[in-house]
């Protein structure tokens, strides 16, 4: 049996990692400024994380959600305190797409409506509901919900207000910062305007913080850069458990819950919760949100000084570097010549998503290598 053809693969196989570095079997070291697509939050092979997962698997790896799991209760309390949403309830699942599916379903249950408003450039996942709210026709199969989803341009306040005033939408879903489209951030005025319009017209505001959450932008959630915006639902995944599959939905107390409305087999299992507890404790004790803000600002400012860079977008350690030439080719050269992993977003943007433990020394190494390679890049 062969693997299904999903991605074009680089012929490199990391077999171990430490902090912001990964290594192949022959010992070649690579600086990881991709973080496995923003998944590695506290760094590869963090000692606390290794202990938590190995200790838990030695006790109990899994049991059904039909019985009490005190790890879930501990995690809900810590996440509420760390995020500032301690009055919300928590539903644990397995991925970002699953989190968004459940968020949109909750909004429909709550409002009795069946339509969703999303943003141009959005990416919310690949399952039927989440992909329908994703602005990429090439990945939407005939089996989807796209007839129930409308799109509005980023920062187009008046059009968004007009669409929401129709009163037909269960939810408006917005990424804290759009990642897949190339690191595009909704303006503060836009975010405030749609929050107000949604509230006025009985639509729930869903903040997709799957890539931009857990400290990546220098706030626990990216939308917290905008004062006064409090979503009805927040979805999380990626950096939540440092590589262990996990997703979460934070749900406003205004939303009515009933048994059977949501459900999951593997969500919030013992190993996932142990991993997530290690992550949130590490983020707080090592002040990784503050580090993301400080080192991210340093990287952004240094990148803006490079003549070949057209534009730098983002916050914290969620950075898009736009160039005139081919970003895929630049990424290849960074990988094979510079021994640096980066992410991509279209033909002209390189995405940087390093672990939140990245140091100034790591940043300088990246900048110096990036500058050398782009200076000789055509």
Coordinates of C-alpha atoms in Angstrom, one line a residue:
X1 CA 0.0 0.0 0.0
X2 CA 1.2 3.5 -0.9
X3 CA 0.4 6.7 0.9
X4 CA -2.3 8.8 -0.6
X5 CA -0.9 11.8 -2.4
X6 CA -1.6 14.8 -0.2
X7 CA 1.4 17.1 -0.1
X8 CA 4.5 17.8 -2.2
X9 CA 7.2 16.6 0.2
X10 CA 10.7 18.0 0.8
X11 CA 13.2 15.1 0.8
X12 CA 14.2 15.8 4.5
X13 CA 13.1 13.8 7.5
X14 CA 13.5 15.3 11.0
X15 CA 13.8 12.5 13.5
X16 CA 14.4 14.5 16.7
X17 CA 14.1 18.0 18.0
X18 CA 15.1 20.3 20.8
X19 CA 13.7 23.8 21.3
X20 CA 13.6 25.6 18.0
X21 CA 15.8 23.0 16.2
X22 CA 15.2 19.7 14.5
X23 CA 17.7 17.1 13.3
X24 CA 17.8 14.5 10.6
X25 CA 19.2 11.0 11.2
X26 CA 22.7 12.0 10.1
X27 CA 22.8 14.8 12.7
X28 CA 22.2 17.8 10.3
X29 CA 20.7 20.6 12.3
X30 CA 17.8 22.8 11.0
X31 CA 16.5 26.0 12.6
X32 CA 12.7 25.5 12.8
X33 CA 11.0 28.8 12.0
X34 CA 7.9 26.9 10.8
X35 CA 7.0 25.2 14.1
X36 CA 5.2 22.4 12.3
X37 CA 2.6 24.9 11.1
X38 CA 2.4 26.9 14.3
X39 CA 1.8 23.7 16.3
X40 CA 5.1 23.7 18.3
X41 CA 4.4 26.3 20.9
X42 CA 6.8 25.6 23.8
X43 CA 9.6 24.0 21.7
X44 CA 10.5 20.5 20.7
X45 CA 11.1 17.9 23.4
X46 CA 10.5 20.3 26.3
X47 CA 11.3 18.5 29.6
X48 CA 8.0 19.3 31.3
X49 CA 6.0 18.2 28.3
X50 CA 8.0 14.9 28.0
X51 CA 7.5 14.1 31.6
X52 CA 3.7 15.0 31.6
X53 CA 2.9 12.8 28.6
X54 CA 5.1 9.8 29.6
X55 CA 3.9 9.9 33.2
X56 CA 0.2 10.0 32.0
X57 CA 0.6 7.2 29.5
X58 CA 2.1 5.0 32.2
X59 CA -1.0 5.5 34.3
X60 CA -4.0 5.8 31.9
X61 CA -3.8 6.8 28.2
X62 CA -7.5 6.9 27.5
X63 CA -11.0 6.3 28.8
X64 CA -14.5 7.3 27.7
X65 CA -16.0 10.7 28.2
X66 CA -18.9 9.0 29.9
X67 CA -17.0 9.1 33.2
X68 CA -15.3 12.0 35.0
X69 CA -11.8 13.1 33.9
X70 CA -10.4 15.5 36.5
X71 CA -7.6 16.5 34.0
X72 CA -10.3 18.1 31.9
X73 CA -11.5 20.1 34.9
X74 CA -7.9 21.2 35.8
X75 CA -7.4 22.3 32.2
X76 CA -10.6 24.3 32.0
X77 CA -9.7 26.2 35.1
X78 CA -6.1 27.0 34.0
X79 CA -7.2 27.9 30.4
X80 CA -9.9 30.2 31.8
X81 CA -7.5 32.0 34.1
X82 CA -4.7 32.3 31.5
X83 CA -7.0 33.5 28.7
X84 CA -9.2 35.8 30.6
X85 CA -12.3 33.8 29.7
X86 CA -12.9 32.0 33.0
X87 CA -16.6 32.5 32.8
X88 CA -16.9 30.5 29.6
X89 CA -17.4 26.8 29.3
X90 CA -15.0 24.5 27.4
X91 CA -15.6 21.7 24.9
X92 CA -12.5 19.7 24.0
X93 CA -12.1 18.0 20.6
X94 CA -9.3 16.8 18.4
X95 CA -8.5 19.4 15.7
X96 CA -9.1 22.9 14.5
X97 CA -11.5 21.9 11.8
X98 CA -13.5 20.0 14.4
X99 CA -13.5 23.0 16.7
X100 CA -14.9 25.2 13.9
X101 CA -17.5 22.6 12.9
X102 CA -18.8 22.5 16.5
X103 CA -18.7 26.3 16.9
X104 CA -20.8 26.8 13.8
X105 CA -23.2 24.0 14.9
X106 CA -23.5 25.7 18.3
X107 CA -24.3 29.0 16.7
X108 CA -27.0 27.4 14.6
X109 CA -28.5 25.7 17.6
X110 CA -28.5 28.9 19.5
X111 CA -30.0 31.2 16.9
X112 CA -32.1 28.8 14.9
X113 CA -30.5 30.1 11.7
X114 CA -28.6 28.2 9.0
X115 CA -26.3 30.7 7.3
X116 CA -22.7 31.8 8.0
X117 CA -20.8 34.9 7.1
X118 CA -17.0 34.5 6.6
X119 CA -14.2 36.6 5.3
X120 CA -12.4 36.6 1.9
X121 CA -9.1 34.9 2.3
X122 CA -10.4 32.8 5.2
X123 CA -9.2 29.3 6.1
X124 CA -11.1 27.4 8.7
X125 CA -10.4 23.7 7.9
X126 CA -11.1 20.9 5.5
X127 CA -14.2 19.2 6.9
X128 CA -17.6 19.9 5.2
X129 CA -18.7 22.8 7.3
X130 CA -15.3 24.4 8.0
X131 CA -14.2 24.1 4.3
X132 CA -17.4 25.8 3.2
X133 CA -16.4 28.8 5.2
X134 CA -12.9 28.7 3.7
X135 CA -12.3 31.0 0.7
X136 CA -10.5 28.4 -1.5
X137 CA -12.8 26.7 -4.2
X138 CA -10.1 24.2 -5.1
X139 CA -10.5 22.3 -1.8
X140 CA -14.3 22.4 -1.6
X141 CA -15.8 19.1 -2.7
X142 CA -19.4 18.9 -4.0
X143 CA -20.3 17.6 -0.6
X144 CA -20.2 20.8 1.5
X145 CA -22.4 23.6 2.9
X146 CA -21.2 26.4 0.7
X147 CA -24.7 27.3 -0.3
X148 CA -25.2 28.5 3.2
X149 CA -22.0 30.6 3.4
X150 CA -21.5 34.2 2.2
X151 CA -18.2 36.1 2.1
X152 CA -17.2 39.7 2.8
X153 CA -13.9 41.4 2.1
X154 CA -11.5 42.0 5.0
X155 CA -12.0 45.4 6.6
X156 CA -15.0 46.2 4.5
X157 CA -17.0 47.6 7.4
X158 CA -20.1 49.0 5.6
X159 CA -20.7 45.9 3.5
X160 CA -20.3 43.7 6.6
X161 CA -22.7 45.8 8.5
X162 CA -25.3 45.7 5.7
X163 CA -25.0 41.9 5.4
X164 CA -25.3 41.3 9.1
X165 CA -28.3 43.6 9.3
X166 CA -30.3 41.1 7.2
X167 CA -30.6 39.0 10.4
X168 CA -30.1 35.7 8.5
X169 CA -26.7 34.7 9.9
X170 CA -26.2 32.3 12.7
X171 CA -22.5 33.2 12.9
X172 CA -19.8 35.5 11.5
X173 CA -16.5 33.7 11.7
X174 CA -13.2 35.6 11.7
X175 CA -9.6 34.5 12.2
X176 CA -7.6 36.5 14.8
X177 CA -5.0 36.9 12.0
X178 CA -5.5 35.1 8.7
X179 CA -2.6 32.6 8.3
X180 CA -3.0 30.6 5.1
X181 CA -3.9 33.7 3.0
X182 CA -0.5 35.3 3.9
X183 CA -0.8 36.8 7.4
X184 CA -3.6 39.4 7.1
X185 CA -5.0 41.0 10.2
X186 CA -8.5 42.5 10.6
X187 CA -8.3 46.1 11.6
X188 CA -9.4 47.1 15.1
X189 CA -12.2 49.2 13.6
X190 CA -13.4 46.3 11.5
X191 CA -13.4 43.8 14.3
X192 CA -15.2 46.2 16.6
X193 CA -17.8 47.0 13.9
X194 CA -18.7 43.4 13.1
X195 CA -18.8 42.5 16.8
X196 CA -21.3 45.3 17.3
X197 CA -23.3 44.5 14.2
X198 CA -23.4 40.8 15.1
X199 CA -24.6 41.5 18.6
X200 CA -27.2 44.0 17.3
X201 CA -28.6 41.5 14.8
X202 CA -28.6 38.3 16.9
X203 CA -25.6 36.8 15.1
X204 CA -22.8 35.1 17.1
X205 CA -19.2 36.2 16.7
X206 CA -16.9 33.2 16.3
X207 CA -13.1 34.0 16.6
X208 CA -11.0 31.4 15.0
X209 CA -7.8 31.5 17.0
X210 CA -6.5 28.1 15.8
X211 CA -3.3 29.5 14.4
X212 CA -3.1 32.8 16.1
X213 CA -3.9 31.7 19.7
X214 CA -1.9 30.5 22.7
X215 CA 0.4 33.5 22.9
X216 CA 1.6 33.4 19.3
X217 CA 0.9 37.1 18.6
X218 CA 2.1 38.4 21.9
X219 CA -1.4 38.2 23.5
X220 CA -3.0 35.0 24.6
X221 CA -5.5 35.4 21.7
X222 CA -4.8 37.7 18.8
X223 CA -8.2 39.5 19.1
X224 CA -7.2 40.7 22.5
X225 CA -5.0 43.3 20.8
X226 CA -8.4 45.0 20.2
X227 CA -10.0 46.4 23.4
X228 CA -13.6 45.6 24.0
X229 CA -14.1 42.7 21.6
X230 CA -15.4 39.6 23.4
X231 CA -16.5 36.8 21.1
X232 CA -19.4 34.5 21.7
X233 CA -17.2 31.5 20.7
X234 CA -13.5 31.0 20.4
X235 CA -11.9 28.1 18.6
X236 CA -8.4 26.8 19.3
X237 CA -6.0 24.0 18.2
X238 CA -2.4 23.9 16.8
X239 CA -0.3 25.2 19.7
X240 CA -2.7 24.1 22.4
X241 CA -0.8 20.8 23.1
X242 CA 2.5 21.2 21.3
X243 CA 1.9 18.5 18.8
X244 CA -0.5 16.2 20.5
X245 CA -3.8 16.3 18.5
X246 CA -6.2 18.6 20.3
X247 CA -8.8 21.3 19.7
X248 CA -11.0 23.4 21.9
X249 CA -14.1 25.5 21.8
X250 CA -14.6 28.3 24.4
X251 CA -18.3 29.0 24.8
X252 CA -19.9 32.2 26.2
X253 CA -22.2 31.7 29.2
X254 CA -25.0 33.3 27.1
X255 CA -25.1 30.2 24.9
X256 CA -27.6 27.6 26.1
X257 CA -26.1 24.1 26.4
X258 CA -27.9 20.9 26.6
X259 CA -26.7 17.3 26.8
X260 CA -26.2 15.7 23.5
X261 CA -25.7 19.0 21.6
X262 CA -22.0 18.2 21.2
X263 CA -20.1 15.0 21.6
X264 CA -16.7 13.4 21.1
X265 CA -14.9 10.0 21.5
X266 CA -11.3 11.1 21.7
X267 CA -11.7 14.8 22.6
X268 CA -10.1 15.8 25.9
X269 CA -8.6 12.4 26.5
X270 CA -6.1 11.8 29.3
X271 CA -3.0 12.1 27.1
X272 CA -4.2 15.2 25.3
X273 CA -5.1 17.0 28.6
X274 CA -1.7 16.0 30.2
X275 CA 0.0 17.5 27.1
X276 CA -2.1 20.7 27.2
X277 CA -1.6 21.2 30.9
X278 CA 2.2 21.0 30.4
X279 CA 1.9 23.6 27.6
X280 CA -0.2 26.1 29.5
X281 CA 2.0 25.8 32.6
X282 CA 5.1 26.3 30.6
X283 CA 3.7 29.3 28.7
X284 CA 2.9 31.0 32.0
X285 CA 6.0 30.1 34.0
X286 CA 8.5 30.8 31.2
X287 CA 6.6 34.0 30.1
X288 CA 6.4 32.8 26.5
X289 CA 3.6 35.2 25.6
X290 CA 5.9 38.1 26.5
X291 CA 8.8 36.5 24.7
X292 CA 6.7 36.1 21.6
X293 CA 5.9 39.8 21.7
X294 CA 9.5 40.9 22.3
X295 CA 11.3 38.6 19.9
X296 CA 8.5 39.0 17.3
X297 CA 8.9 42.8 17.3
X298 CA 12.6 42.4 16.9
X299 CA 12.3 40.0 13.9
X300 CA 9.7 42.2 12.2
X301 CA 11.9 45.4 12.6
X302 CA 15.0 43.6 11.3
X303 CA 13.1 42.2 8.3
X304 CA 11.8 45.6 7.4
X305 CA 15.4 46.8 7.0
X306 CA 16.2 44.3 4.2
X307 CA 15.9 46.0 0.8
X308 CA 14.6 42.9 -1.0
X309 CA 11.6 42.6 1.3
X310 CA 8.5 44.2 0.0
X311 CA 6.3 44.1 3.1
X312 CA 6.3 42.5 6.6
X313 CA 2.9 41.7 8.1
X314 CA 1.8 40.2 11.4
X315 CA 2.3 40.4 15.2
X316 CA 4.5 38.5 17.6
X317 CA 5.7 35.2 16.1
X318 CA 3.0 35.1 13.3
X319 CA 4.9 36.9 10.5
X320 CA 4.4 37.1 6.8
X321 CA 7.3 38.3 4.6
X322 CA 6.3 39.4 1.2
X323 CA 8.9 39.5 -1.6
X324 CA 8.8 40.4 -5.3
X325 CA 10.0 37.0 -6.5
X326 CA 9.0 33.4 -5.9
X327 CA 8.4 32.6 -2.3
X328 CA 8.3 28.8 -2.9
X329 CA 11.8 29.0 -4.4
X330 CA 13.1 31.2 -1.6
X331 CA 11.8 28.7 0.9
X332 CA 13.6 25.9 -0.9
X333 CA 16.9 27.8 -0.7
X334 CA 16.4 28.7 2.9
X335 CA 15.8 25.0 3.6
X336 CA 18.5 23.4 1.5
X337 CA 21.2 26.1 1.7
X338 CA 20.4 27.8 4.9
X339 CA 19.1 24.8 6.9
X340 CA 16.0 26.7 8.0
X341 CA 12.4 25.5 7.9
X342 CA 9.8 28.2 7.0
X343 CA 6.2 28.2 5.8
X344 CA 4.5 29.4 2.7
X345 CA 1.4 31.4 1.7
X346 CA 1.0 31.8 -2.1
X347 CA 3.6 32.8 -4.6
X348 CA 5.1 35.8 -2.8
X349 CA 4.8 35.3 1.0
X350 CA 7.0 33.3 3.4
X351 CA 5.4 32.6 6.7
X352 CA 7.4 32.5 10.0
X353 CA 5.8 30.6 12.9
X354 CA 8.7 29.6 15.3
X355 CA 8.1 28.2 18.8
X356 CA 7.4 30.8 21.4
X357 CA 10.6 29.9 23.2
X358 CA 12.7 31.3 20.3
X359 CA 15.6 33.4 21.4
X360 CA 17.3 36.6 20.1
X361 CA 20.2 34.4 19.1
X362 CA 17.9 32.2 17.1
X363 CA 16.4 35.3 15.6
X364 CA 19.8 36.7 14.6
X365 CA 20.7 33.4 13.0
X366 CA 17.6 33.4 11.0
X367 CA 17.9 37.1 9.9
X368 CA 21.6 36.8 8.9
X369 CA 20.9 33.6 6.9
X370 CA 17.7 35.1 5.3
X371 CA 19.6 38.3 4.4
X372 CA 22.4 36.4 2.7
X373 CA 20.2 34.2 0.7
X374 CA 17.7 36.8 -0.4
X375 CA 20.5 39.1 -1.4
X376 CA 21.5 36.6 -4.0
X377 CA 18.0 35.6 -4.9
X378 CA 16.4 36.4 -8.3

